[in-house]
PDB file of N, CA and C in Angstrom:
ATOM      1  N   MET A   1     132.292  96.577 169.478  1.00 80.00           N
ATOM      2  CA  MET A   1     132.277  97.130 170.766  1.00 80.00           C
ATOM      3  C   MET A   1     130.990  97.137 171.207  1.00 80.00           C
ATOM      4  N   ALA A   2     129.919  97.719 170.440  1.00 86.00           N
ATOM      5  CA  ALA A   2     128.507  97.700 170.760  1.00 86.00           C
ATOM      6  C   ALA A   2     127.984  96.338 171.231  1.00 86.00           C
ATOM      7  N   ARG A   3     128.294  95.428 170.346  1.00 85.00           N
ATOM      8  CA  ARG A   3     127.931  94.027 170.705  1.00 85.00           C
ATOM      9  C   ARG A   3     128.383  93.510 172.075  1.00 85.00           C
ATOM     10  N   GLY A   4     129.538  93.752 172.337  1.00 82.00           N
ATOM     11  CA  GLY A   4     130.269  93.492 173.467  1.00 82.00           C
ATOM     12  C   GLY A   4     129.624  94.009 174.643  1.00 82.00           C
ATOM     13  N   ALA A   5     129.333  95.328 174.625  1.00 89.00           N
ATOM     14  CA  ALA A   5     128.843  96.116 175.709  1.00 89.00           C
ATOM     15  C   ALA A   5     127.332  95.515 175.917  1.00 89.00           C
ATOM     16  N   VAL A   6     126.511  95.401 175.008  1.00 91.00           N
ATOM     17  CA  VAL A   6     125.182  94.757 175.065  1.00 91.00           C
ATOM     18  C   VAL A   6     125.185  93.350 175.727  1.00 91.00           C
ATOM     19  N   GLY A   7     126.206  92.537 175.204  1.00 88.00           N
ATOM     20  CA  GLY A   7     126.331  91.216 175.704  1.00 88.00           C
ATOM     21  C   GLY A   7     126.822  91.167 177.070  1.00 88.00           C
ATOM     22  N   PHE A   8     127.826  91.797 177.421  1.00 88.00           N
ATOM     23  CA  PHE A   8     128.394  91.717 178.785  1.00 88.00           C
ATOM     24  C   PHE A   8     127.462  92.569 179.825  1.00 88.00           C
ATOM     25  N   GLY A   9     126.879  93.591 179.249  1.00 93.00           N
ATOM     26  CA  GLY A   9     125.817  94.365 180.144  1.00 93.00           C
ATOM     27  C   GLY A   9     124.604  93.473 180.484  1.00 93.00           C
ATOM     28  N   ALA A  10     124.101  92.748 179.454  1.00 93.00           N
ATOM     29  CA  ALA A  10     122.952  91.892 179.690  1.00 93.00           C
ATOM     30  C   ALA A  10     123.261  90.855 180.771  1.00 93.00           C
ATOM     31  N   LEU A  11     124.412  90.267 180.537  1.00 90.00           N
ATOM     32  CA  LEU A  11     124.845  89.155 181.498  1.00 90.00           C
ATOM     33  C   LEU A  11     125.066  89.646 182.985  1.00 90.00           C
ATOM     34  N   ALA A  12     125.721  90.818 182.921  1.00 92.00           N
ATOM     35  CA  ALA A  12     125.925  91.368 184.228  1.00 92.00           C
ATOM     36  C   ALA A  12     124.475  91.924 185.006  1.00 92.00           C
ATOM     37  N   GLY A  13     123.616  92.429 184.047  1.00 93.00           N
ATOM     38  CA  GLY A  13     122.440  92.854 184.534  1.00 93.00           C
ATOM     39  C   GLY A  13     121.537  91.758 184.991  1.00 93.00           C
ATOM     40  N   SER A  14     121.694  90.578 184.366  1.00 93.00           N
ATOM     41  CA  SER A  14     120.862  89.378 184.814  1.00 93.00           C
ATOM     42  C   SER A  14     121.375  88.917 186.042  1.00 93.00           C
ATOM     43  N   LEU A  15     122.469  89.078 186.544  1.00 92.00           N
ATOM     44  CA  LEU A  15     122.914  88.738 187.866  1.00 92.00           C
ATOM     45  C   LEU A  15     122.686  89.851 189.031  1.00 92.00           C
ATOM     46  N   ALA A  16     122.940  91.028 188.478  1.00 93.00           N
ATOM     47  CA  ALA A  16     122.877  92.235 189.458  1.00 93.00           C
ATOM     48  C   ALA A  16     121.327  92.604 189.812  1.00 93.00           C
ATOM     49  N   LEU A  17     120.566  92.326 188.761  1.00 93.00           N
ATOM     50  CA  LEU A  17     118.979  92.524 189.153  1.00 93.00           C
ATOM     51  C   LEU A  17     118.302  91.379 189.853  1.00 93.00           C
ATOM     52  N   LEU A  18     119.013  90.176 189.851  1.00 91.00           N
ATOM     53  CA  LEU A  18     118.465  89.130 190.735  1.00 91.00           C
ATOM     54  C   LEU A  18     117.798  89.419 192.074  1.00 91.00           C
ATOM     55  N   PRO A  19     118.370  90.173 192.935  1.00 93.00           N
ATOM     56  CA  PRO A  19     117.748  90.485 194.208  1.00 93.00           C
ATOM     57  C   PRO A  19     116.675  91.307 194.158  1.00 93.00           C
ATOM     58  N   VAL A  20     116.724  92.145 193.137  1.00 92.00           N
ATOM     59  CA  VAL A  20     115.505  93.270 192.812  1.00 92.00           C
ATOM     60  C   VAL A  20     114.376  92.692 192.109  1.00 92.00           C
ATOM     61  N   VAL A  21     114.519  92.017 191.136  1.00 91.00           N
ATOM     62  CA  VAL A  21     113.483  91.510 190.124  1.00 91.00           C
ATOM     63  C   VAL A  21     113.210  90.109 190.339  1.00 91.00           C
ATOM     64  N   GLY A  22     114.188  89.400 190.938  1.00 91.00           N
ATOM     65  CA  GLY A  22     113.912  87.920 191.015  1.00 91.00           C
ATOM     66  C   GLY A  22     114.275  87.171 189.782  1.00 91.00           C
ATOM     67  N   PRO A  23     113.809  85.820 189.828  1.00 91.00           N
ATOM     68  CA  PRO A  23     114.443  84.981 188.639  1.00 91.00           C
ATOM     69  C   PRO A  23     114.088  85.477 187.395  1.00 91.00           C
ATOM     70  N   ALA A  24     113.103  86.426 187.175  1.00 91.00           N
ATOM     71  CA  ALA A  24     112.730  87.042 185.890  1.00 91.00           C
ATOM     72  C   ALA A  24     114.023  87.818 185.216  1.00 91.00           C
ATOM     73  N   SER A  25     114.803  88.290 186.004  1.00 91.00           N
ATOM     74  CA  SER A  25     115.967  88.859 185.553  1.00 91.00           C
ATOM     75  C   SER A  25     116.988  87.995 184.764  1.00 91.00           C
ATOM     76  N   LEU A  26     116.735  86.759 185.015  1.00 91.00           N
ATOM     77  CA  LEU A  26     117.679  85.710 184.117  1.00 91.00           C
ATOM     78  C   LEU A  26     117.218  85.639 182.930  1.00 91.00           C
ATOM     79  N   LEU A  27     116.102  86.253 182.378  1.00 92.00           N
ATOM     80  CA  LEU A  27     115.843  86.242 180.991  1.00 92.00           C
ATOM     81  C   LEU A  27     116.736  87.153 180.175  1.00 92.00           C
ATOM     82  N   LEU A  28     117.523  87.987 180.822  1.00 92.00           N
ATOM     83  CA  LEU A  28     118.513  88.781 180.165  1.00 92.00           C
ATOM     84  C   LEU A  28     119.783  87.850 179.759  1.00 92.00           C
ATOM     85  N   ALA A  29     120.174  86.790 180.385  1.00 91.00           N
ATOM     86  CA  ALA A  29     121.320  85.891 180.049  1.00 91.00           C
ATOM     87  C   ALA A  29     121.122  85.536 178.737  1.00 91.00           C
ATOM     88  N   PRO A  30     119.926  84.901 178.087  1.00 91.00           N
ATOM     89  CA  PRO A  30     120.027  84.527 176.733  1.00 91.00           C
ATOM     90  C   PRO A  30     120.369  85.760 175.821  1.00 91.00           C
ATOM     91  N   VAL A  31     119.766  86.910 176.029  1.00 91.00           N
ATOM     92  CA  VAL A  31     120.027  88.079 175.290  1.00 91.00           C
ATOM     93  C   VAL A  31     121.410  88.365 175.246  1.00 91.00           C
ATOM     94  N   GLY A  32     122.179  88.295 176.302  1.00 89.00           N
ATOM     95  CA  GLY A  32     123.656  88.356 176.453  1.00 89.00           C
ATOM     96  C   GLY A  32     124.367  87.478 175.591  1.00 89.00           C
ATOM     97  N   LEU A  33     124.095  86.134 175.573  1.00 85.00           N
ATOM     98  CA  LEU A  33     124.736  85.208 174.974  1.00 85.00           C
ATOM     99  C   LEU A  33     124.488  85.363 173.501  1.00 85.00           C
ATOM    100  N   VAL A  34     123.265  85.687 173.073  1.00 88.00           N
ATOM    101  CA  VAL A  34     122.983  85.860 171.635  1.00 88.00           C
ATOM    102  C   VAL A  34     123.716  87.123 171.029  1.00 88.00           C
ATOM    103  N   ALA A  35     123.913  88.160 171.876  1.00 87.00           N
ATOM    104  CA  ALA A  35     124.564  89.418 171.395  1.00 87.00           C
ATOM    105  C   ALA A  35     126.142  89.060 171.341  1.00 87.00           C
ATOM    106  N   LEU A  36     126.748  88.000 172.202  1.00 80.00           N
ATOM    107  CA  LEU A  36     128.101  87.766 171.972  1.00 80.00           C
ATOM    108  C   LEU A  36     128.217  86.693 170.947  1.00 80.00           C
ATOM    109  N   ARG A  37     127.188  86.023 170.387  1.00 80.00           N
ATOM    110  CA  ARG A  37     127.147  85.146 169.414  1.00 80.00           C
ATOM    111  C   ARG A  37     128.417  84.155 169.524  1.00 80.00           C
ATOM    112  N   GLY A  38     128.257  83.370 170.580  1.00 70.00           N
ATOM    113  CA  GLY A  38     129.234  82.253 170.863  1.00 70.00           C
ATOM    114  C   GLY A  38     129.552  82.262 172.287  1.00 70.00           C
ATOM    115  N   CYS A  39     130.614  81.520 172.554  1.00 71.00           N
ATOM    116  CA  CYS A  39     130.838  81.445 174.046  1.00 71.00           C
ATOM    117  C   CYS A  39     131.618  82.731 174.413  1.00 71.00           C
ATOM    118  N   PRO A  40     131.157  83.245 175.669  1.00 69.00           N
ATOM    119  CA  PRO A  40     131.749  84.500 176.227  1.00 69.00           C
ATOM    120  C   PRO A  40     133.286  84.278 176.477  1.00 69.00           C
ATOM    121  N   MET A  41     133.822  83.120 176.690  1.00 75.00           N
ATOM    122  CA  MET A  41     135.220  82.946 176.988  1.00 75.00           C
ATOM    123  C   MET A  41     136.003  83.190 175.766  1.00 75.00           C
ATOM    124  N   CYS A  42     135.422  82.669 174.625  1.00 75.00           N
ATOM    125  CA  CYS A  42     135.974  82.917 173.317  1.00 75.00           C
ATOM    126  C   CYS A  42     135.953  84.364 172.896  1.00 75.00           C
ATOM    127  N   TRP A  43     134.948  84.991 173.299  1.00 71.00           N
ATOM    128  CA  TRP A  43     134.878  86.412 172.840  1.00 71.00           C
ATOM    129  C   TRP A  43     135.878  87.157 173.912  1.00 71.00           C
ATOM    130  N   ALA A  44     136.030  86.829 175.004  1.00 77.00           N
ATOM    131  CA  ALA A  44     136.981  87.459 175.921  1.00 77.00           C
ATOM    132  C   ALA A  44     138.375  87.277 175.353  1.00 77.00           C
ATOM    133  N   ALA A  45     138.684  86.080 174.950  1.00 78.00           N
ATOM    134  CA  ALA A  45     139.970  85.745 174.507  1.00 78.00           C
ATOM    135  C   ALA A  45     140.379  86.619 173.245  1.00 78.00           C
ATOM    136  N   GLY A  46     139.354  86.758 172.361  1.00 78.00           N
ATOM    137  CA  GLY A  46     139.619  87.708 171.225  1.00 78.00           C
ATOM    138  C   GLY A  46     139.732  89.138 171.647  1.00 78.00           C
ATOM    139  N   LEU A  47     138.885  89.637 172.626  1.00 78.00           N
ATOM    140  CA  LEU A  47     139.152  90.963 173.122  1.00 78.00           C
ATOM    141  C   LEU A  47     140.499  91.123 173.698  1.00 78.00           C
ATOM    142  N   ALA A  48     141.052  90.218 174.383  1.00 79.00           N
ATOM    143  CA  ALA A  48     142.396  90.270 174.936  1.00 79.00           C
ATOM    144  C   ALA A  48     143.449  90.523 173.772  1.00 79.00           C
ATOM    145  N   GLU A  49     143.156  89.591 172.826  1.00 78.00           N
ATOM    146  CA  GLU A  49     144.124  89.628 171.560  1.00 78.00           C
ATOM    147  C   GLU A  49     144.109  90.913 170.929  1.00 78.00           C
ATOM    148  N   THR A  50     142.881  91.604 170.745  1.00 78.00           N
ATOM    149  CA  THR A  50     142.739  92.768 170.049  1.00 78.00           C
ATOM    150  C   THR A  50     143.440  93.881 170.864  1.00 78.00           C
ATOM    151  N   VAL A  51     143.217  93.932 172.231  1.00 77.00           N
ATOM    152  CA  VAL A  51     143.771  94.989 173.121  1.00 77.00           C
ATOM    153  C   VAL A  51     145.331  94.853 173.024  1.00 77.00           C
ATOM    154  N   SER A  52     145.839  93.591 173.092  1.00 75.00           N
ATOM    155  CA  SER A  52     147.402  93.591 173.143  1.00 75.00           C
ATOM    156  C   SER A  52     147.861  93.999 171.696  1.00 75.00           C
ATOM    157  N   ALA A  53     147.129  93.816 170.632  1.00 76.00           N
ATOM    158  CA  ALA A  53     147.488  94.302 169.269  1.00 76.00           C
ATOM    159  C   ALA A  53     148.870  94.399 169.068  1.00 76.00           C
ATOM    160  N   GLY A  54     149.560  93.261 168.975  1.00 69.00           N
ATOM    161  CA  GLY A  54     150.961  93.157 168.410  1.00 69.00           C
ATOM    162  C   GLY A  54     151.953  93.576 169.500  1.00 69.00           C
ATOM    163  N   ARG A  55     151.597  93.858 170.767  1.00 74.00           N
ATOM    164  CA  ARG A  55     152.378  94.063 171.773  1.00 74.00           C
ATOM    165  C   ARG A  55     153.149  92.760 172.411  1.00 74.00           C
ATOM    166  N   LEU A  56     152.604  91.690 172.165  1.00 74.00           N
ATOM    167  CA  LEU A  56     152.947  90.558 172.719  1.00 74.00           C
ATOM    168  C   LEU A  56     153.160  89.666 171.402  1.00 74.00           C
ATOM    169  N   ARG A  57     154.338  88.742 171.585  1.00 75.00           N
ATOM    170  CA  ARG A  57     154.674  87.668 170.442  1.00 75.00           C
ATOM    171  C   ARG A  57     154.654  86.401 171.198  1.00 75.00           C
ATOM    172  N   ARG A  58     154.184  85.391 170.333  1.00 75.00           N
ATOM    173  CA  ARG A  58     154.437  83.973 170.877  1.00 75.00           C
ATOM    174  C   ARG A  58     155.336  83.389 170.084  1.00 75.00           C
ATOM    175  N   SER A  59     156.342  82.675 170.834  1.00 79.00           N
ATOM    176  CA  SER A  59     157.350  81.930 170.121  1.00 79.00           C
ATOM    177  C   SER A  59     157.481  80.694 170.632  1.00 79.00           C
ATOM    178  N   CYS A  60     157.557  79.554 169.684  1.00 82.00           N
ATOM    179  CA  CYS A  60     157.684  78.128 170.093  1.00 82.00           C
ATOM    180  C   CYS A  60     158.865  77.525 169.827  1.00 82.00           C
ATOM    181  N   ALA A  61     159.578  76.884 170.580  1.00 81.00           N
ATOM    182  CA  ALA A  61     160.802  76.210 170.229  1.00 81.00           C
ATOM    183  C   ALA A  61     160.881  74.796 171.136  1.00 81.00           C
ATOM    184  N   ASP A  62     161.292  73.849 170.504  1.00 84.00           N
ATOM    185  CA  ASP A  62     161.633  72.536 171.208  1.00 84.00           C
ATOM    186  C   ASP A  62     160.319  72.159 171.996  1.00 84.00           C
ATOM    187  N   GLY A  63     159.089  72.298 171.487  1.00 81.00           N
ATOM    188  CA  GLY A  63     157.742  71.893 172.142  1.00 81.00           C
ATOM    189  C   GLY A  63     157.429  72.752 173.391  1.00 81.00           C
ATOM    190  N   ARG A  64     157.985  73.967 173.478  1.00 85.00           N
ATOM    191  CA  ARG A  64     157.849  74.866 174.521  1.00 85.00           C
ATOM    192  C   ARG A  64     157.436  76.334 173.862  1.00 85.00           C
ATOM    193  N   CYS A  65     156.364  76.796 174.437  1.00 82.00           N
ATOM    194  CA  CYS A  65     155.864  78.096 173.932  1.00 82.00           C
ATOM    195  C   CYS A  65     156.022  79.136 174.906  1.00 82.00           C
ATOM    196  N   GLU A  66     156.369  80.427 174.464  1.00 83.00           N
ATOM    197  CA  GLU A  66     156.579  81.405 175.456  1.00 83.00           C
ATOM    198  C   GLU A  66     155.904  82.770 174.932  1.00 83.00           C
ATOM    199  N   LEU A  67     155.402  83.654 175.749  1.00 76.00           N
ATOM    200  CA  LEU A  67     155.022  84.923 175.439  1.00 76.00           C
ATOM    201  C   LEU A  67     155.842  85.836 175.937  1.00 76.00           C
ATOM    202  N   THR A  68     156.185  86.642 174.794  1.00 79.00           N
ATOM    203  CA  THR A  68     157.310  87.701 175.210  1.00 79.00           C
ATOM    204  C   THR A  68     156.859  89.085 174.564  1.00 79.00           C
ATOM    205  N   ARG A  69     157.338  90.084 175.102  1.00 78.00           N
ATOM    206  CA  ARG A  69     156.994  91.521 174.454  1.00 78.00           C
ATOM    207  C   ARG A  69     157.626  91.557 173.128  1.00 78.00           C
ATOM    208  N   ALA A  70     156.986  92.294 172.166  1.00 73.00           N
ATOM    209  CA  ALA A  70     157.555  92.515 170.922  1.00 73.00           C
ATOM    210  C   ALA A  70     158.477  93.758 170.945  1.00 73.00           C
ATOM    211  N   LYS A  71     159.550  93.619 170.292  1.00 71.00           N
ATOM    212  CA  LYS A  71     160.660  94.742 170.280  1.00 71.00           C
ATOM    213  C   LYS A  71     160.154  95.917 169.422  1.00 71.00           C
ATOM    214  N   PRO A  72     160.309  97.078 169.931  1.00 64.00           N
ATOM    215  CA  PRO A  72     159.849  98.244 169.059  1.00 64.00           C
ATOM    216  C   PRO A  72     160.486  98.476 167.915  1.00 64.00           C
TER     217      PRO A  72
END
């Protein structure tokens, strides 16, 4: 969680501080990417899977996959 907060915080800060600090704020972007250690899209997908934590189930049949709610 801390790594995600630092990563996304640095990425957001690099864009939010652009009008105030100028292009120097873009130096925060590599810090954010290093903190996330990989592509941010992959990290976000992993976070979504963690948040759903078994509440959703994927089922595939006849070459078609569906996402359904897990039965309690």
